[in-house]
Amino acid sequence: MTASDSLPLHALAEDNLAAASPDLLRAMVKTFADALMSAEANASATRNTDRSATTDLTAAR
């Protein structure tokens, strides 16, 4: 059962972000950028680990 008078999430978020301080927005962007760079670094490390494991197995034969 869904309430007919639900507040749309995008409207609530838009109103809150419009009223937010620049410091809050800066912190949100920094957090997002840090998470994105961390995910990219982890993916790169995983690719490098997979590549070196393949190289090690090939060299052992």
Coordinates of N, CA, C and O in Angstrom, one line a residue:
M1 N 0.9 -1.2 0.0 CA 0.0 0.0 0.0 C 0.9 1.2 0.0 O 1.8 1.4 0.8
T2 N 0.7 2.1 -0.9 CA 1.5 3.3 -1.1 C 0.7 4.6 -0.7 O -0.5 4.7 -1.0
A3 N 1.3 5.4 0.1 CA 0.6 6.7 0.5 C 0.5 7.6 -0.7 O 1.4 7.8 -1.5
S4 N -0.7 8.1 -0.9 CA -0.9 9.0 -2.0 C -0.3 10.4 -1.9 O -0.1 11.1 -2.9
D5 N 0.1 10.8 -0.7 CA 0.6 12.1 -0.5 C 2.2 12.0 -0.2 O 2.7 12.8 0.5
S6 N 2.8 11.0 -0.8 CA 4.3 10.9 -0.7 C 5.0 12.1 -1.3 O 4.6 12.6 -2.4
L7 N 6.1 12.5 -0.7 CA 6.9 13.6 -1.2 C 7.9 13.0 -2.2 O 8.6 12.1 -1.8
P8 N 8.0 13.5 -3.4 CA 9.0 13.0 -4.4 C 10.4 13.2 -3.8 O 10.7 14.3 -3.4
L9 N 11.2 12.2 -3.9 CA 12.6 12.2 -3.3 C 13.4 13.3 -4.0 O 14.1 14.0 -3.4
H10 N 13.3 13.4 -5.4 CA 14.1 14.3 -6.1 C 13.7 15.8 -5.7 O 14.6 16.6 -5.7
A11 N 12.5 16.0 -5.4 CA 12.1 17.4 -5.0 C 12.7 17.7 -3.6 O 13.2 18.8 -3.4
L12 N 12.6 16.8 -2.7 CA 13.2 17.0 -1.4 C 14.7 17.2 -1.5 O 15.3 18.1 -0.9
A13 N 15.4 16.4 -2.3 CA 16.9 16.5 -2.4 C 17.2 17.8 -3.1 O 18.1 18.5 -2.7
E14 N 16.5 18.2 -4.1 CA 16.7 19.5 -4.8 C 16.6 20.7 -3.9 O 17.4 21.5 -3.9
D15 N 15.5 20.7 -3.1 CA 15.3 21.8 -2.1 C 16.4 21.8 -1.1 O 16.9 22.9 -0.8
N16 N 16.8 20.7 -0.6 CA 17.9 20.7 0.4 C 19.2 21.1 -0.1 O 20.0 21.8 0.5
L17 N 19.5 20.6 -1.3 CA 20.8 21.0 -1.9 C 20.8 22.5 -2.3 O 21.9 23.1 -2.2
A18 N 19.7 23.0 -2.7 CA 19.7 24.4 -3.1 C 19.9 25.3 -1.8 O 20.5 26.4 -1.9
A19 N 19.5 24.8 -0.7 CA 19.6 25.6 0.5 C 20.9 25.3 1.3 O 21.2 25.9 2.3
A20 N 21.7 24.3 0.8 CA 22.9 23.9 1.5 C 24.0 24.9 1.4 O 24.1 25.7 0.4
S21 N 24.9 24.9 2.3 CA 26.0 25.8 2.3 C 27.1 25.3 1.3 O 27.1 24.1 1.0
P22 N 27.9 26.2 0.8 CA 29.0 25.7 -0.1 C 29.9 24.7 0.5 O 30.4 23.9 -0.2
D23 N 30.1 24.8 1.8 CA 31.0 23.9 2.5 C 30.4 22.5 2.5 O 31.2 21.5 2.3
L24 N 29.1 22.3 2.6 CA 28.5 21.0 2.6 C 28.6 20.5 1.2 O 29.0 19.3 1.0
L25 N 28.4 21.3 0.1 CA 28.5 20.8 -1.2 C 29.9 20.4 -1.6 O 30.1 19.4 -2.2
R26 N 30.9 21.2 -1.1 CA 32.3 20.9 -1.3 C 32.6 19.6 -0.7 O 33.4 18.8 -1.3
A27 N 32.2 19.3 0.5 CA 32.4 18.1 1.2 C 31.8 16.9 0.5 O 32.4 15.8 0.4
M28 N 30.6 17.1 -0.1 CA 29.9 16.0 -0.8 C 30.7 15.7 -2.1 O 30.9 14.5 -2.4
V29 N 31.2 16.7 -2.8 CA 31.9 16.5 -4.0 C 33.2 15.8 -3.7 O 33.7 14.9 -4.4
K30 N 33.9 16.2 -2.6 CA 35.2 15.6 -2.2 C 35.0 14.1 -1.9 O 35.8 13.3 -2.3
T31 N 33.9 13.8 -1.1 CA 33.7 12.4 -0.7 C 33.4 11.6 -2.0 O 33.9 10.5 -2.1
F32 N 32.6 12.1 -2.9 CA 32.4 11.4 -4.2 C 33.6 11.2 -5.0 O 33.9 10.1 -5.5
A33 N 34.4 12.2 -5.1 CA 35.7 12.1 -5.9 C 36.6 11.1 -5.2 O 37.3 10.3 -5.9
D34 N 36.8 11.1 -3.9 CA 37.6 10.2 -3.2 C 37.2 8.8 -3.4 O 38.0 7.9 -3.6
A35 N 35.9 8.5 -3.3 CA 35.3 7.2 -3.5 C 35.6 6.7 -5.0 O 36.0 5.6 -5.2
L36 N 35.4 7.6 -5.9 CA 35.6 7.3 -7.3 C 37.1 6.9 -7.6 O 37.4 5.9 -8.2
M37 N 38.0 7.7 -7.0 CA 39.5 7.5 -7.2 C 39.9 6.2 -6.5 O 40.7 5.4 -7.0
S38 N 39.3 5.9 -5.4 CA 39.6 4.7 -4.6 C 39.2 3.5 -5.4 O 39.9 2.5 -5.5
A39 N 38.0 3.5 -6.0 CA 37.5 2.4 -6.8 C 38.3 2.2 -8.0 O 38.6 1.1 -8.4
E40 N 38.8 3.3 -8.6 CA 39.6 3.2 -9.8 C 41.0 2.6 -9.4 O 41.5 1.7 -10.1
A41 N 41.6 3.0 -8.3 CA 42.8 2.4 -7.8 C 42.7 1.0 -7.5 O 43.6 0.2 -7.8
N42 N 41.6 0.6 -6.9 CA 41.4 -0.8 -6.5 C 41.3 -1.7 -7.8 O 41.8 -2.8 -7.9
A43 N 40.6 -1.2 -8.8 CA 40.4 -1.9 -10.1 C 41.8 -2.0 -10.8 O 42.1 -3.1 -11.3
S44 N 42.6 -1.0 -10.7 CA 43.9 -1.0 -11.3 C 44.8 -2.0 -10.6 O 45.5 -2.8 -11.3
A45 N 44.7 -2.0 -9.3 CA 45.5 -3.0 -8.5 C 45.1 -4.4 -8.8 O 46.0 -5.3 -8.9
T46 N 43.8 -4.6 -9.0 CA 43.3 -6.0 -9.3 C 43.8 -6.4 -10.6 O 44.2 -7.6 -10.8
R47 N 43.8 -5.5 -11.6 CA 44.2 -5.9 -12.9 C 45.7 -6.2 -12.9 O 46.2 -7.2 -13.5
N48 N 46.5 -5.4 -12.2 CA 47.9 -5.7 -12.1 C 48.2 -7.0 -11.4 O 49.1 -7.7 -11.7
T49 N 47.5 -7.3 -10.3 CA 47.7 -8.5 -9.6 C 47.3 -9.7 -10.5 O 48.1 -10.7 -10.5
D50 N 46.2 -9.6 -11.2 CA 45.9 -10.7 -12.2 C 47.0 -10.9 -13.2 O 47.3 -12.0 -13.6
R51 N 47.5 -9.8 -13.7 CA 48.5 -9.9 -14.8 C 49.8 -10.5 -14.2 O 50.4 -11.4 -14.8
S52 N 50.2 -10.1 -13.0 CA 51.5 -10.7 -12.4 C 51.3 -12.2 -12.1 O 52.2 -12.9 -12.2
A53 N 50.1 -12.5 -11.6 CA 49.8 -13.9 -11.3 C 49.9 -14.8 -12.6 O 50.5 -15.9 -12.5
T54 N 49.4 -14.3 -13.7 CA 49.5 -15.0 -14.9 C 50.9 -15.1 -15.4 O 51.4 -16.2 -15.8
T55 N 51.7 -14.1 -15.2 CA 53.1 -14.1 -15.6 C 53.9 -15.1 -14.7 O 54.7 -15.8 -15.2
D56 N 53.6 -15.1 -13.4 CA 54.3 -16.0 -12.5 C 54.0 -17.5 -12.9 O 54.9 -18.3 -12.9
L57 N 52.8 -17.8 -13.3 CA 52.4 -19.1 -13.6 C 53.1 -19.5 -14.9 O 53.6 -20.6 -15.1
T58 N 53.2 -18.6 -15.9 CA 53.8 -18.9 -17.2 C 55.3 -19.1 -17.0 O 55.9 -20.0 -17.6
A59 N 55.9 -18.3 -16.1 CA 57.4 -18.4 -15.9 C 57.7 -19.7 -15.2 O 58.8 -20.3 -15.4
A60 N 56.8 -20.2 -14.3 CA 57.1 -21.5 -13.6 C 57.1 -22.7 -14.5 O 57.7 -23.7 -14.2
R61 N 56.4 -22.6 -15.6 CA 56.3 -23.8 -16.5 C 57.5 -23.9 -17.3 O 58.4 -24.3 -17.6

